[in-house]
Coordinates of C-alpha atoms in Angstrom, one line a residue:
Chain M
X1 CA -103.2 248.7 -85.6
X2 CA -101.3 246.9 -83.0
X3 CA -99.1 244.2 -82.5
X4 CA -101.7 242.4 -80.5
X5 CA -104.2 242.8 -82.9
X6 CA -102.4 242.8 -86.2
X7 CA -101.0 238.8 -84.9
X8 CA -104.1 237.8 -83.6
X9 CA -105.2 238.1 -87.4
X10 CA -102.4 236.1 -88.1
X11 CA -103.8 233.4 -86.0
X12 CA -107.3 233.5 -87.0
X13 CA -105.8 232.8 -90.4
X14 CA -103.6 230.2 -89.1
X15 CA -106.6 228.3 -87.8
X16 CA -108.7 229.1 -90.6
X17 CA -106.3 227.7 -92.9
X18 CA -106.0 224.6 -90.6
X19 CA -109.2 223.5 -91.5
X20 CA -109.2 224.4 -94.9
X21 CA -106.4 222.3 -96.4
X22 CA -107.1 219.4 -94.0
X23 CA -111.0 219.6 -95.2
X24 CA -109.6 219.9 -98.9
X25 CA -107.3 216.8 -98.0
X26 CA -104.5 218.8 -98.7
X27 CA -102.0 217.3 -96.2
X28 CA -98.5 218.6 -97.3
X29 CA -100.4 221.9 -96.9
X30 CA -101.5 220.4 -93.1
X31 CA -98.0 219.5 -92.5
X32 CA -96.5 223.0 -93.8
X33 CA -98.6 224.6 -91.0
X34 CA -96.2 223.2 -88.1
X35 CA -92.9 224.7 -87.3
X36 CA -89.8 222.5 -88.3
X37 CA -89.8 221.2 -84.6
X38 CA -93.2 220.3 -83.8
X39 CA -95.7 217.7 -82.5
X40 CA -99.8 217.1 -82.5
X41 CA -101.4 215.2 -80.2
X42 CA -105.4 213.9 -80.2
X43 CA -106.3 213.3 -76.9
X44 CA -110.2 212.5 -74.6
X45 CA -110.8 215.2 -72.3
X46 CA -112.3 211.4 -70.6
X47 CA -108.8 210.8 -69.9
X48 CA -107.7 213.6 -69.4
X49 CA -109.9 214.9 -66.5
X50 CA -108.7 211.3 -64.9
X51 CA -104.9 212.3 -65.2
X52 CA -104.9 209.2 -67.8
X53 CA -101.8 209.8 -70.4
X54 CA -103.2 207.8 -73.5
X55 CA -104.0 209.8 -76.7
X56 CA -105.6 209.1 -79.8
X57 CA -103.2 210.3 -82.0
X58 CA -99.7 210.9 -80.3
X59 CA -97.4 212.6 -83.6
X60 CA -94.6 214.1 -81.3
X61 CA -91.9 215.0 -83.5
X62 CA -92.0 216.8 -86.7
X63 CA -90.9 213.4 -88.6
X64 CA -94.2 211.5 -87.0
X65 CA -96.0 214.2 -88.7
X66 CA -95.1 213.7 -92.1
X67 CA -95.4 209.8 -91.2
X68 CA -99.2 210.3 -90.6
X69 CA -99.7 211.3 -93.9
X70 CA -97.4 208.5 -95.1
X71 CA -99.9 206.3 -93.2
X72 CA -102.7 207.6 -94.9
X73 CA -101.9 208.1 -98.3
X74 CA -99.4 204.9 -98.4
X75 CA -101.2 202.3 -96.0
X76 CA -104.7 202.8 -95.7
X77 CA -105.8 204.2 -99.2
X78 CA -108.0 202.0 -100.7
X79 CA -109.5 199.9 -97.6
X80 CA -110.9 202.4 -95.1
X81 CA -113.9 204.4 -95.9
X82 CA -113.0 207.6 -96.9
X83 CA -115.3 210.5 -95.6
X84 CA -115.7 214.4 -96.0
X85 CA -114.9 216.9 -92.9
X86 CA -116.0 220.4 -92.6
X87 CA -114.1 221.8 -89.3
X88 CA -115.7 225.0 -87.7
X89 CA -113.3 226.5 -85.5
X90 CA -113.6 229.3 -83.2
X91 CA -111.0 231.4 -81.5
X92 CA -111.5 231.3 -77.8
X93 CA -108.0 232.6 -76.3
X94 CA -104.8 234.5 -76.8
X95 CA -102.2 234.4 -74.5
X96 CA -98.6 236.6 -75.6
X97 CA -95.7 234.9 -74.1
X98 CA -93.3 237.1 -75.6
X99 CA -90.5 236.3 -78.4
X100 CA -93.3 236.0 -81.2
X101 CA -95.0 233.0 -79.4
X102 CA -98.7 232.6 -78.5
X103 CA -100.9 230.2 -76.6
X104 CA -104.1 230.0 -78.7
X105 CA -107.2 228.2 -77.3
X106 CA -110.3 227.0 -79.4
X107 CA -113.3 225.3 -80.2
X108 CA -114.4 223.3 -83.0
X109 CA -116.6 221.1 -84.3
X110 CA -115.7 218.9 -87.1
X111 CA -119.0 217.7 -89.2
X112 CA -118.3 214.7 -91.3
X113 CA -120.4 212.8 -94.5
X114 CA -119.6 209.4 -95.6
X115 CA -119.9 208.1 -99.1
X116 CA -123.0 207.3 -98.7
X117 CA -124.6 210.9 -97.4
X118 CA -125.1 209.6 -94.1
X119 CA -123.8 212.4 -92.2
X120 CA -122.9 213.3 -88.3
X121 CA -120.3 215.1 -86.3
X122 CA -117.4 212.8 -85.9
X123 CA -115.7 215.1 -83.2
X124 CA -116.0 218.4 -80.7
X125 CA -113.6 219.8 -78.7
X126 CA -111.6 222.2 -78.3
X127 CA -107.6 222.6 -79.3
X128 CA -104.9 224.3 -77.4
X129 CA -102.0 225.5 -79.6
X130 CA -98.6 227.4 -79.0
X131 CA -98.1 229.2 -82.2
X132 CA -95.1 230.7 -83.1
X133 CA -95.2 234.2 -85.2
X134 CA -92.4 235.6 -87.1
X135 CA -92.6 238.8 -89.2
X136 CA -95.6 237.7 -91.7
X137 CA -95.4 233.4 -91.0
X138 CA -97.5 232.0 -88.1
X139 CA -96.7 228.2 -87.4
X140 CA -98.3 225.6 -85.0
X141 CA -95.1 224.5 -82.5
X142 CA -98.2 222.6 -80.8
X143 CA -101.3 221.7 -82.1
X144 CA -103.1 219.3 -79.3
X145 CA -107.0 218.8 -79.9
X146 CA -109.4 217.7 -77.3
X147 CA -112.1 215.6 -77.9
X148 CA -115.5 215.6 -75.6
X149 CA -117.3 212.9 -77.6
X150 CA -117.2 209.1 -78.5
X151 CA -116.1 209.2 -82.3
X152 CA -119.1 207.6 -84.2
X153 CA -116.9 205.8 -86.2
X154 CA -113.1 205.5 -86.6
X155 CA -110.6 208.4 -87.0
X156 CA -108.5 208.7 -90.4
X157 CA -107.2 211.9 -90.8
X158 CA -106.0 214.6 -88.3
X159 CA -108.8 216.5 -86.4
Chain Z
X1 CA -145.1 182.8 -81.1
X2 CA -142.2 185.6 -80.8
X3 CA -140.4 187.3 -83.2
X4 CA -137.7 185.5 -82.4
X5 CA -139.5 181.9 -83.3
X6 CA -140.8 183.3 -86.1
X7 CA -137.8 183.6 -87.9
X8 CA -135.7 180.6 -86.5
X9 CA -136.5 178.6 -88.7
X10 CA -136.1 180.4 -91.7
X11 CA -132.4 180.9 -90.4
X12 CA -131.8 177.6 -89.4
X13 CA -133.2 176.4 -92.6
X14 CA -130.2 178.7 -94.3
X15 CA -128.1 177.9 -91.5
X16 CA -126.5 174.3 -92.9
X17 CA -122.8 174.4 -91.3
X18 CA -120.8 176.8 -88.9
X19 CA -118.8 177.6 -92.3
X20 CA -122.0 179.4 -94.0
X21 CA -123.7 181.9 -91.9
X22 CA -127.0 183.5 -93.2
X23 CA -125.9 187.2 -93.0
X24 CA -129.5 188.1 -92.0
X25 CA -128.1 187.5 -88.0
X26 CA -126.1 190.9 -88.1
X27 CA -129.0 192.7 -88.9
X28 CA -132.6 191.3 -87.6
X29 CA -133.7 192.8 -84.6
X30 CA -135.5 189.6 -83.2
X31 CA -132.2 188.1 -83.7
X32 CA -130.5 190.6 -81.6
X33 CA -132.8 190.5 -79.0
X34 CA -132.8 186.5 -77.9
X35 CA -128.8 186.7 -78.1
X36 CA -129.0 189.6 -75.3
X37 CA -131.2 186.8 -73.3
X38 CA -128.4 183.7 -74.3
X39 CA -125.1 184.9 -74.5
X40 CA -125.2 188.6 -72.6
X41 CA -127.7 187.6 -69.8
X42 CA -127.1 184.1 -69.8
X43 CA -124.4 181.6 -68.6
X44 CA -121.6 183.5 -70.2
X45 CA -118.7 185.6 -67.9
X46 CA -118.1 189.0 -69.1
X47 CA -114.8 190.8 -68.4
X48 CA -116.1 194.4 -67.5
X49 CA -113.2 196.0 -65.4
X50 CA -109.9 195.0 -64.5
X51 CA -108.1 196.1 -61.3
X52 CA -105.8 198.8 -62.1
X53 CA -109.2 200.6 -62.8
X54 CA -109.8 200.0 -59.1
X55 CA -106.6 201.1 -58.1
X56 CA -107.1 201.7 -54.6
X57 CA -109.7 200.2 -51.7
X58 CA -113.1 201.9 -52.2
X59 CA -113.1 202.5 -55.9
X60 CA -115.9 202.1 -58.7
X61 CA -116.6 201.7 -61.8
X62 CA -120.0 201.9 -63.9
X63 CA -120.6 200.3 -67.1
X64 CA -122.4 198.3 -69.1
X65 CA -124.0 194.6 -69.3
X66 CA -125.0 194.9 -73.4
X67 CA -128.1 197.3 -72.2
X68 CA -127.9 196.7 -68.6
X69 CA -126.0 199.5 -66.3
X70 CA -123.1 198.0 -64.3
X71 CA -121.8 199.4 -61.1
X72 CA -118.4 197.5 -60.2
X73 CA -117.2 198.1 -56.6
X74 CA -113.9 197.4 -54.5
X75 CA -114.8 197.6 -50.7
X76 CA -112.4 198.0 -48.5
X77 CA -112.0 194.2 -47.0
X78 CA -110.5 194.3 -51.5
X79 CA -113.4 192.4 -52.7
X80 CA -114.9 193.2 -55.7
X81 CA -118.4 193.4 -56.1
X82 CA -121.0 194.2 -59.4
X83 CA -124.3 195.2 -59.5
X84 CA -126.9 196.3 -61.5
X85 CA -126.3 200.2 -61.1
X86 CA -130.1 201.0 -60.6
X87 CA -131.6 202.2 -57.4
X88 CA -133.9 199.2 -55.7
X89 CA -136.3 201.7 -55.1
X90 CA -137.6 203.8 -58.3
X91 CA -134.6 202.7 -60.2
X92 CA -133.5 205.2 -61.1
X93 CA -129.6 205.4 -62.2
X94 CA -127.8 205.0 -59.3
X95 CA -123.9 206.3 -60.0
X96 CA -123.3 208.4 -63.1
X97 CA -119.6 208.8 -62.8
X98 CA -117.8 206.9 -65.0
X99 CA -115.2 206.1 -61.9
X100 CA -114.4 207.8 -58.5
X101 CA -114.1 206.2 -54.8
X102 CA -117.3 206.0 -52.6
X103 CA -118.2 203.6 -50.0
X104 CA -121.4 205.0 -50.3
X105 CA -124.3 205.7 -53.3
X106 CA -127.3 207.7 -52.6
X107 CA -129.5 208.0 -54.7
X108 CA -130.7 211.7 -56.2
X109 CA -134.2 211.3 -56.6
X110 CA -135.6 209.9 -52.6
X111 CA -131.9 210.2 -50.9
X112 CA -131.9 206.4 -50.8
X113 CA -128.5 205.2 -49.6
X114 CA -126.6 202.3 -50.1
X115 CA -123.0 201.2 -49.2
X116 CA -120.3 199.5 -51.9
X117 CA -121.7 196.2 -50.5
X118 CA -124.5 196.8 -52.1
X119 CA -126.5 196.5 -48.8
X120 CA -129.6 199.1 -48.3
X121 CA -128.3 201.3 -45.8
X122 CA -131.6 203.7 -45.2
X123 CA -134.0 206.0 -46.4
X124 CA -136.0 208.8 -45.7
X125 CA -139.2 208.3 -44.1
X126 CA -139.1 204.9 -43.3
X127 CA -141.7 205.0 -40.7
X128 CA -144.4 205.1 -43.2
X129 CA -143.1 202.3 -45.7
X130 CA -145.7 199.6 -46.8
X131 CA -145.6 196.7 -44.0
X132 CA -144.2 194.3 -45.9
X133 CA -141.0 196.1 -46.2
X134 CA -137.6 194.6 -45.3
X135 CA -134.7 196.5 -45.8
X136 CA -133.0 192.7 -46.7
X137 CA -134.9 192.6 -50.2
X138 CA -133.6 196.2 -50.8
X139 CA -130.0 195.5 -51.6
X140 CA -128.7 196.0 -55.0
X141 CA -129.2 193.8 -57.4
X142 CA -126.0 191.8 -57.6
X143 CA -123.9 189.7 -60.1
X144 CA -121.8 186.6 -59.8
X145 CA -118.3 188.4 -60.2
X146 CA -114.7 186.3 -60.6
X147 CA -110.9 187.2 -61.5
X148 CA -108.4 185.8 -63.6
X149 CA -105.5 187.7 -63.6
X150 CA -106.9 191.2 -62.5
X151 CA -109.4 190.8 -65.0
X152 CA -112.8 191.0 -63.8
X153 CA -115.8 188.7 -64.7
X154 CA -119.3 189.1 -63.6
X155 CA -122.2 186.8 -65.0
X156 CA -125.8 187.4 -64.3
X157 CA -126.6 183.6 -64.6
X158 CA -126.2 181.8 -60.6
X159 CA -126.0 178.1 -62.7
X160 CA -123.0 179.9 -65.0
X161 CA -120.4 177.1 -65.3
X162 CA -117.2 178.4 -63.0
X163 CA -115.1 181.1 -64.9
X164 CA -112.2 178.3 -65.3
X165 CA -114.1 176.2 -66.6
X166 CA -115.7 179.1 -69.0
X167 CA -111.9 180.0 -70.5
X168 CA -110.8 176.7 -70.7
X169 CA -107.8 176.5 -72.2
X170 CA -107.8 180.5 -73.3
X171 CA -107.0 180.8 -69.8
X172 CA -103.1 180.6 -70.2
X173 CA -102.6 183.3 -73.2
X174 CA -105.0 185.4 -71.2
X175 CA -102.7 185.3 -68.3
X176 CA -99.9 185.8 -70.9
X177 CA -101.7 189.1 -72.0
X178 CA -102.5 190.1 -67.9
X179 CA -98.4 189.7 -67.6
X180 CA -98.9 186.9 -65.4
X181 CA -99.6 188.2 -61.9
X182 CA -102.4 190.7 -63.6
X183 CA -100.4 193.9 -61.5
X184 CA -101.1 196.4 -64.1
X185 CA -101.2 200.2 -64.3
X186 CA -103.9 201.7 -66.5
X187 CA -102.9 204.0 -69.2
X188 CA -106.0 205.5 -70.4
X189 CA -108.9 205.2 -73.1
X190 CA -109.6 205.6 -77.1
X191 CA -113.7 205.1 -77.1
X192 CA -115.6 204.4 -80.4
X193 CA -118.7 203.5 -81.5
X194 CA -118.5 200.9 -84.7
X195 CA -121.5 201.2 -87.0
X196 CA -121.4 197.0 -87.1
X197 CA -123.3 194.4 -85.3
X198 CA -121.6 192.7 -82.1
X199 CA -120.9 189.8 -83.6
X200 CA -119.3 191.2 -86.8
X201 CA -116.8 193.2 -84.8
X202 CA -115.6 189.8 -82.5
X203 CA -115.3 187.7 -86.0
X204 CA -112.2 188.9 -87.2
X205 CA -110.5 186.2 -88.6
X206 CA -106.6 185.1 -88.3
X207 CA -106.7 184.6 -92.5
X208 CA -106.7 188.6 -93.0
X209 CA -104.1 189.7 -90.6
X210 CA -100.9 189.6 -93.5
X211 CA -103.5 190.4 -96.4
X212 CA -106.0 193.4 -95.2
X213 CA -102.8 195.1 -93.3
X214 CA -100.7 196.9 -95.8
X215 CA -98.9 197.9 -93.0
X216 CA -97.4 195.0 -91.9
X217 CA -96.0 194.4 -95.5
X218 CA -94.4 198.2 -95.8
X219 CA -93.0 197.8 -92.7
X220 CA -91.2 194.4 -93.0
X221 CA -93.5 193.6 -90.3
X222 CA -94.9 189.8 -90.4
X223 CA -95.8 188.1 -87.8
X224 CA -93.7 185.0 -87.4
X225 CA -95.4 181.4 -86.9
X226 CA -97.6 181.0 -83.9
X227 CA -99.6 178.8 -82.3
X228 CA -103.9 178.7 -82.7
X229 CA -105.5 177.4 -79.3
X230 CA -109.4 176.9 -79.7
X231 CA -111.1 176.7 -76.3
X232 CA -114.1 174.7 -76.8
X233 CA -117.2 174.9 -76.2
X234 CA -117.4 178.3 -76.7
X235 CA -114.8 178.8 -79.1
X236 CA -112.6 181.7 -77.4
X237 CA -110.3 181.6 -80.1
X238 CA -105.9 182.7 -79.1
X239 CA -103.1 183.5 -81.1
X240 CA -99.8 182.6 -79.6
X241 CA -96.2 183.8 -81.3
X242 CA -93.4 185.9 -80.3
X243 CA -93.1 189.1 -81.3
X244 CA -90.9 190.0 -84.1
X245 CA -88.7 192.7 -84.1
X246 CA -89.6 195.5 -86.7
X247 CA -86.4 196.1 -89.0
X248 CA -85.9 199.6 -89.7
X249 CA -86.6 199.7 -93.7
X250 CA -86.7 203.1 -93.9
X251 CA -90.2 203.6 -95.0
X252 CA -91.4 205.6 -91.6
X253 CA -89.6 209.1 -90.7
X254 CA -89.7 208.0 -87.1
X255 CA -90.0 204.5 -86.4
X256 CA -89.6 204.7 -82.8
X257 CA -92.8 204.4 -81.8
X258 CA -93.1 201.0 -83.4
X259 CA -90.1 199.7 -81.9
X260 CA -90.0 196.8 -78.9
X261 CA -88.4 197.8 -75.9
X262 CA -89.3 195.1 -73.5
X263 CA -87.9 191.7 -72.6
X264 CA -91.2 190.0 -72.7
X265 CA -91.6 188.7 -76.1
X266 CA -95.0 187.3 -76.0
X267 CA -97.6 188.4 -77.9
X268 CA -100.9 187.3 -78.1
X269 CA -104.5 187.8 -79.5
X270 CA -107.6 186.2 -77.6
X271 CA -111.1 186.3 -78.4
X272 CA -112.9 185.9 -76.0
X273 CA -116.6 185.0 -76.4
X274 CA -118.9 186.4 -76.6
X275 CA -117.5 190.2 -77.3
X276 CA -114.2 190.8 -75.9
X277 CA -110.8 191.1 -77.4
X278 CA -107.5 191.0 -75.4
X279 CA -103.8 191.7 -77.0
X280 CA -100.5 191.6 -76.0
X281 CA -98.6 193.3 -79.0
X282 CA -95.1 194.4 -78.8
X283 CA -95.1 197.0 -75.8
X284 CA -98.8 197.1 -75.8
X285 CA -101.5 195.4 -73.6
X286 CA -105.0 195.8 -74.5
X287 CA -108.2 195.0 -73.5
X288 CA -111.2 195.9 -75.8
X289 CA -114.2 196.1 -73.3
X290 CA -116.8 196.1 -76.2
X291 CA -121.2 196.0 -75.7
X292 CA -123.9 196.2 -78.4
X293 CA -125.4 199.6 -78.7
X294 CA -128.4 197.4 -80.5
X295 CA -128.0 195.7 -83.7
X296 CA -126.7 197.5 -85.9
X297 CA -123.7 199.3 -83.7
X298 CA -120.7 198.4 -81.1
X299 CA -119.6 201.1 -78.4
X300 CA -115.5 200.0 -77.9
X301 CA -113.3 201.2 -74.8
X302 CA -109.8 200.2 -76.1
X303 CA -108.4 200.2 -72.7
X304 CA -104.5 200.0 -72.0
X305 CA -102.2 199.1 -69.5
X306 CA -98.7 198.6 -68.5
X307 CA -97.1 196.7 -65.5
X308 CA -96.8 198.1 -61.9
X309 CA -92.8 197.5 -62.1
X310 CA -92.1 199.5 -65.6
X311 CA -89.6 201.7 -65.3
X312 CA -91.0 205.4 -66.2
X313 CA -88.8 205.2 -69.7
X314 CA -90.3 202.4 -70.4
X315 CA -94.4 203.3 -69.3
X316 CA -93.0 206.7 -71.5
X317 CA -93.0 204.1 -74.6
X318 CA -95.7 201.9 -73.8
X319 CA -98.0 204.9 -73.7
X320 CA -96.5 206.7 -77.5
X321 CA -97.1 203.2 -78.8
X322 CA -100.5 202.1 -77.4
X323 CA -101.4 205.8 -78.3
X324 CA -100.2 205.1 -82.2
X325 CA -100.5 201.1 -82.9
X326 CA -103.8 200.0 -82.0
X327 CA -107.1 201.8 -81.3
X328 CA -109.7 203.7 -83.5
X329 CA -107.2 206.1 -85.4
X330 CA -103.8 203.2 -85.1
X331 CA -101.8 201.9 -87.6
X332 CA -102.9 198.2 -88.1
X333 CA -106.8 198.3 -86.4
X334 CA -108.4 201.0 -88.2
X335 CA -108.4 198.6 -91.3
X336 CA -109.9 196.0 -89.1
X337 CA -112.6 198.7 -88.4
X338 CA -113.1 199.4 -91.7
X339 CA -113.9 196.1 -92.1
X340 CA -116.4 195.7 -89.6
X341 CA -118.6 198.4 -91.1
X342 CA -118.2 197.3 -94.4
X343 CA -119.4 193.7 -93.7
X344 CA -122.2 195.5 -92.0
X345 CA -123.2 197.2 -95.0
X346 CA -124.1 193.8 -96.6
X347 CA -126.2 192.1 -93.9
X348 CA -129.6 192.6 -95.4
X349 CA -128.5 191.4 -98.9
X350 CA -130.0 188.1 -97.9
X351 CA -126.8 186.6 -98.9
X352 CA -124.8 184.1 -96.6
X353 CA -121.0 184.5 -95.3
X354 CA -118.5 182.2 -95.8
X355 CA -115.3 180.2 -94.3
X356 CA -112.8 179.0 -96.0
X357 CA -109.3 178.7 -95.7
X358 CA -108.4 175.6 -93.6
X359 CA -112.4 174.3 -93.4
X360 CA -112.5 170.9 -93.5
X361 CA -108.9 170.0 -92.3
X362 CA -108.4 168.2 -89.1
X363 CA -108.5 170.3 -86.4
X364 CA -105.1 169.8 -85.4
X365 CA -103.7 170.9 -89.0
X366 CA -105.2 174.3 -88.7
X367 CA -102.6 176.7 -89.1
X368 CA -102.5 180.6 -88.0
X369 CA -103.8 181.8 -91.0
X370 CA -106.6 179.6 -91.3
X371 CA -110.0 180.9 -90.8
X372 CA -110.9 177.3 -89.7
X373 CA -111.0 178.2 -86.3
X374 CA -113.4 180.9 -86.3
X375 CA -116.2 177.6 -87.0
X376 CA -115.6 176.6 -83.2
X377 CA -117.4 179.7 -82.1
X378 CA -120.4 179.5 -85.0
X379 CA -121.1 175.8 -84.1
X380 CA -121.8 177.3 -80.7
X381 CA -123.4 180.0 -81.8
X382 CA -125.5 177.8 -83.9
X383 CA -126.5 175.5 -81.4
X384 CA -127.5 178.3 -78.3
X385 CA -129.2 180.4 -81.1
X386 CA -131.6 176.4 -81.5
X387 CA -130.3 177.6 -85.3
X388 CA -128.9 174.1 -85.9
X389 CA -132.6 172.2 -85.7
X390 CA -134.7 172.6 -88.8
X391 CA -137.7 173.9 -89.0
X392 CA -140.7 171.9 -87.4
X393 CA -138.1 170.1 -85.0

């Protein structure tokens, strides 16, 4: 098998594991997918179409990562309304920019249920990611989604 | 007999004081339906856009009136005009950008044309339009519109009070919040949809701000002392204190994002009635162009701005904190948010709401975290709603 082939594997299971541990609220296992330098960022393709720099979530340092999860586990346990995802994500685009690191385009659609059944899609989009391969490991350096739709409700955890 | 009388006097009967609200009002459709007529149709000004959406001469922007389409234009003498974003022919909708620049507006469906004016400009075929046509009574229909600050009002009501005379005395911490001379630069957009009446989403009140945020506590983070205007009539309700410098305590990784960089230390919260919200906090200004998406849900643009003169370090900041703080997914509102849906989730218990803290205290011995104030804006309600006559009167 090739090189090509053999990491695009790599980042299929990268991305499939993204969605796992986040839908299993595993977020130390979230975290553990970025490199040690990193950042995420949320942002509307409404604003971005109109050249407009505001995200939804703007994490852009490894250490504003791990505070997300801080955030969620420390601060706002107990008083938001906690709600199941189920992300369906689908590779799009591989781009090899040499040294072991990839631009990675793709789809999803994150389906979410709240406590009480009622359920919906709470976001679609699309994510463009640089991911960094090295021997076996495959690491998001970037993780940026895109969001086409007006959240039905408010945002809690990472798309 | 309506729906709407049908069940006024039922409410009003449950309706005894501005401190107990029958909890029935988020949730009857009736209900909802008269207070479009009152408060979103009627004598009220609604701040739709500001200016540094309209950045240069010619822009527009379309939104919404509650259920009505709004098409806000900036014609190139710089007046701004609104108008009901509907074609005067068929009506059908007549911009379906969300912004751009256009003098002009045709419509798709006969090529009608109209210019950012709002004056009919022509049509095809005209030659065999019905003989009482006059191109005059063809114009878009238009809305009162008036500034304050940048911030743009339109009414649809022609015997609407003036718009100073509307804000009262919110007018100065709404000018705090508009940095003064209103110059500001738009940042972007976080959009959500709240599953909570209209009216449940404004009502946040000034008792919950050190109790529901845990963050404020973790992060050494509360507010100081300010000052509580209440604009009557309509109870616009402001929050006036200085911000307060957040002391590293080491419970963030990265605290820089929380961090005040500027020299302006004012911070503010207005409510304005009937649905907007408007904060100055830390680097971040924020308007919160809200409309009822019917009764049960409210459709939220948390729009965000900086000033024309920041430096671009500084619009660098404004833009990682207004993209972290405040908004659907931020640090201190999403508990608000939470609330708003879960007050929701009572409204057909047939139960009533309650004020508390600070009720019955002089007015000028409310304090910040009294929820006193919030009582201004029910009395109102109360009386516009004809919820404060009994049944039979």
């Amino acid at each position: 098998m090739n090189e090509y082939i053999e990491n695009c594997y790599k980042i299929d299971d990268l991305l499939a594991t993204y969605g796992y541990v986040l839908d299993k609220k595993e977020f130390d296992g979230w975290v553990g997918l970025f490199a040690e330098e990193a950042a995420y960022h949320v942002f509307s393709m409404d604003n971005v179409e109109r050249g407009l720099p505001l995200a939804y979530m703007m994490d852009d340092n490894k250490e504003r990562i791990l505070d997300k999860v801080k955030v969620i586990e420390d601060v706002w346990a107990g008083t938001v309304e906690p709600y199941r995802t189920r992300h369906t994500i689908q590779r799009n685009m591989v781009m090899d920019l040499g040294s072991g690191l990839y631009e990675v385009h793709s789809n999803f659609v994150i389906a979410y249920t709240e406590a009480s059944g009622v359920a919906g899609i709470i976001a679609m989009g699309h994510y463009e990611d640089m991911v960094q391969i090295t021997g076996s490991s495959a690491v998001f350096v970037s993780k940026t989604a895109f969001i086409d739709n007006t959240p039905p409700r408010y945002l809690v955890y990472p798309l | 007999m309506t729906d709407f009388e049908k069940i006024r006097g039922s409410i009003a009967n449950r309706f005894g004081s501005s401190a107990d609200i029958p909890k029935e009002i988020f949730s009857d459709e009736a209900v909802y339906q008269h207070e479009l007529e009152q408060f979103f149709y009627g004598a009220y000004w609604h701040p739709l856009a500001h200016r540094a959406e309209l950045a240069e001469l010619g822009s527009f922007k379309t939104t919404w009136l509650a259920e009505v389409p709004i098409l806000i234009t900036r014609t190139k003498d710089d007046d701004i005009k609104a108008f009901v974003n509907s074609c005067s022919h068929r009506g059908a909708l007549l911009e379906q950008r969300a912004c751009g620049v256009a003098e002009e507006f045709e419509c798709p469906y006969h090529r009608w044309l109209f210019d950012n004016k709002g004056s009919f400009c022509g049509a095809p075929g005209q030659r065999e339009f019905r003989s009482d046509f006059k191109r005059e009574d063809y114009g878009l229909a238009s809305l009162r519109v008036a500034e304050h600050a940048g911030l743009i009002f339109v009414t649809r009501d022609p015997l609407a009070p003036t718009l100073k005379t509307f804000l009262g005395d919110a007018a100065p911490s709404l000018s705090d919040c508009m940095l003064d001379d209103g110059k500001l630069e738009l940042i972007g957009y976080q959009k959500v949809i709240y599953q909570a009446n209209w009216k449940a989403y404004i009502d946040n009140d000034p008792y919950h701000a050190p109790l529901l945020h845990t963050a404020f506590k973790l992060l050494d983070w509360q507010g100081s002392k300010g000052e509580l205007i209440n604009a009557d009539p309509y109870g616009h309700m402001c929050i006036n204190y200085q911000v307060k410098h957040y002391k590293d305590n080491g419970f963030l990784n990265d605290p820089s994002s929380v961090e005040f960089h500027g020299t302006d230390d004012r911070a503010r919260v207005v409510a304005l009635r009937p649905v907007t919200g408007i904060t100055k906090h830390l680097d971040t200004i924020n308007v919160r162009f809200a409309r009822p998406l019917g009764v049960n849900q409210t459709e939220v643009h948390y729009t965000f701005f900086g000033h024309q003169s920041d430096t671009s370090e500084y619009r660098e900041h404004r833009i990682r904190q207004s993209s972290n703080l405040l908004g659907p997914s931020g640090y201190i509102s999403i508990e608000d948010a939470a609330i708003y849906n879960r007050v929701q989730a009572t409204t057909r218990d047939g139960g009533l709401a309650h004020f508390v803290k600070g009720v019955g205290k002089p007015r000028e011995e409310w304090t910040q975290n009294d929820e006193a104030s919030n009582t201004v804006w029910w009395e109102h309600y109360r009386d516009v709603m004809g919820f404060s006559s009994l049944e039979g009167e």
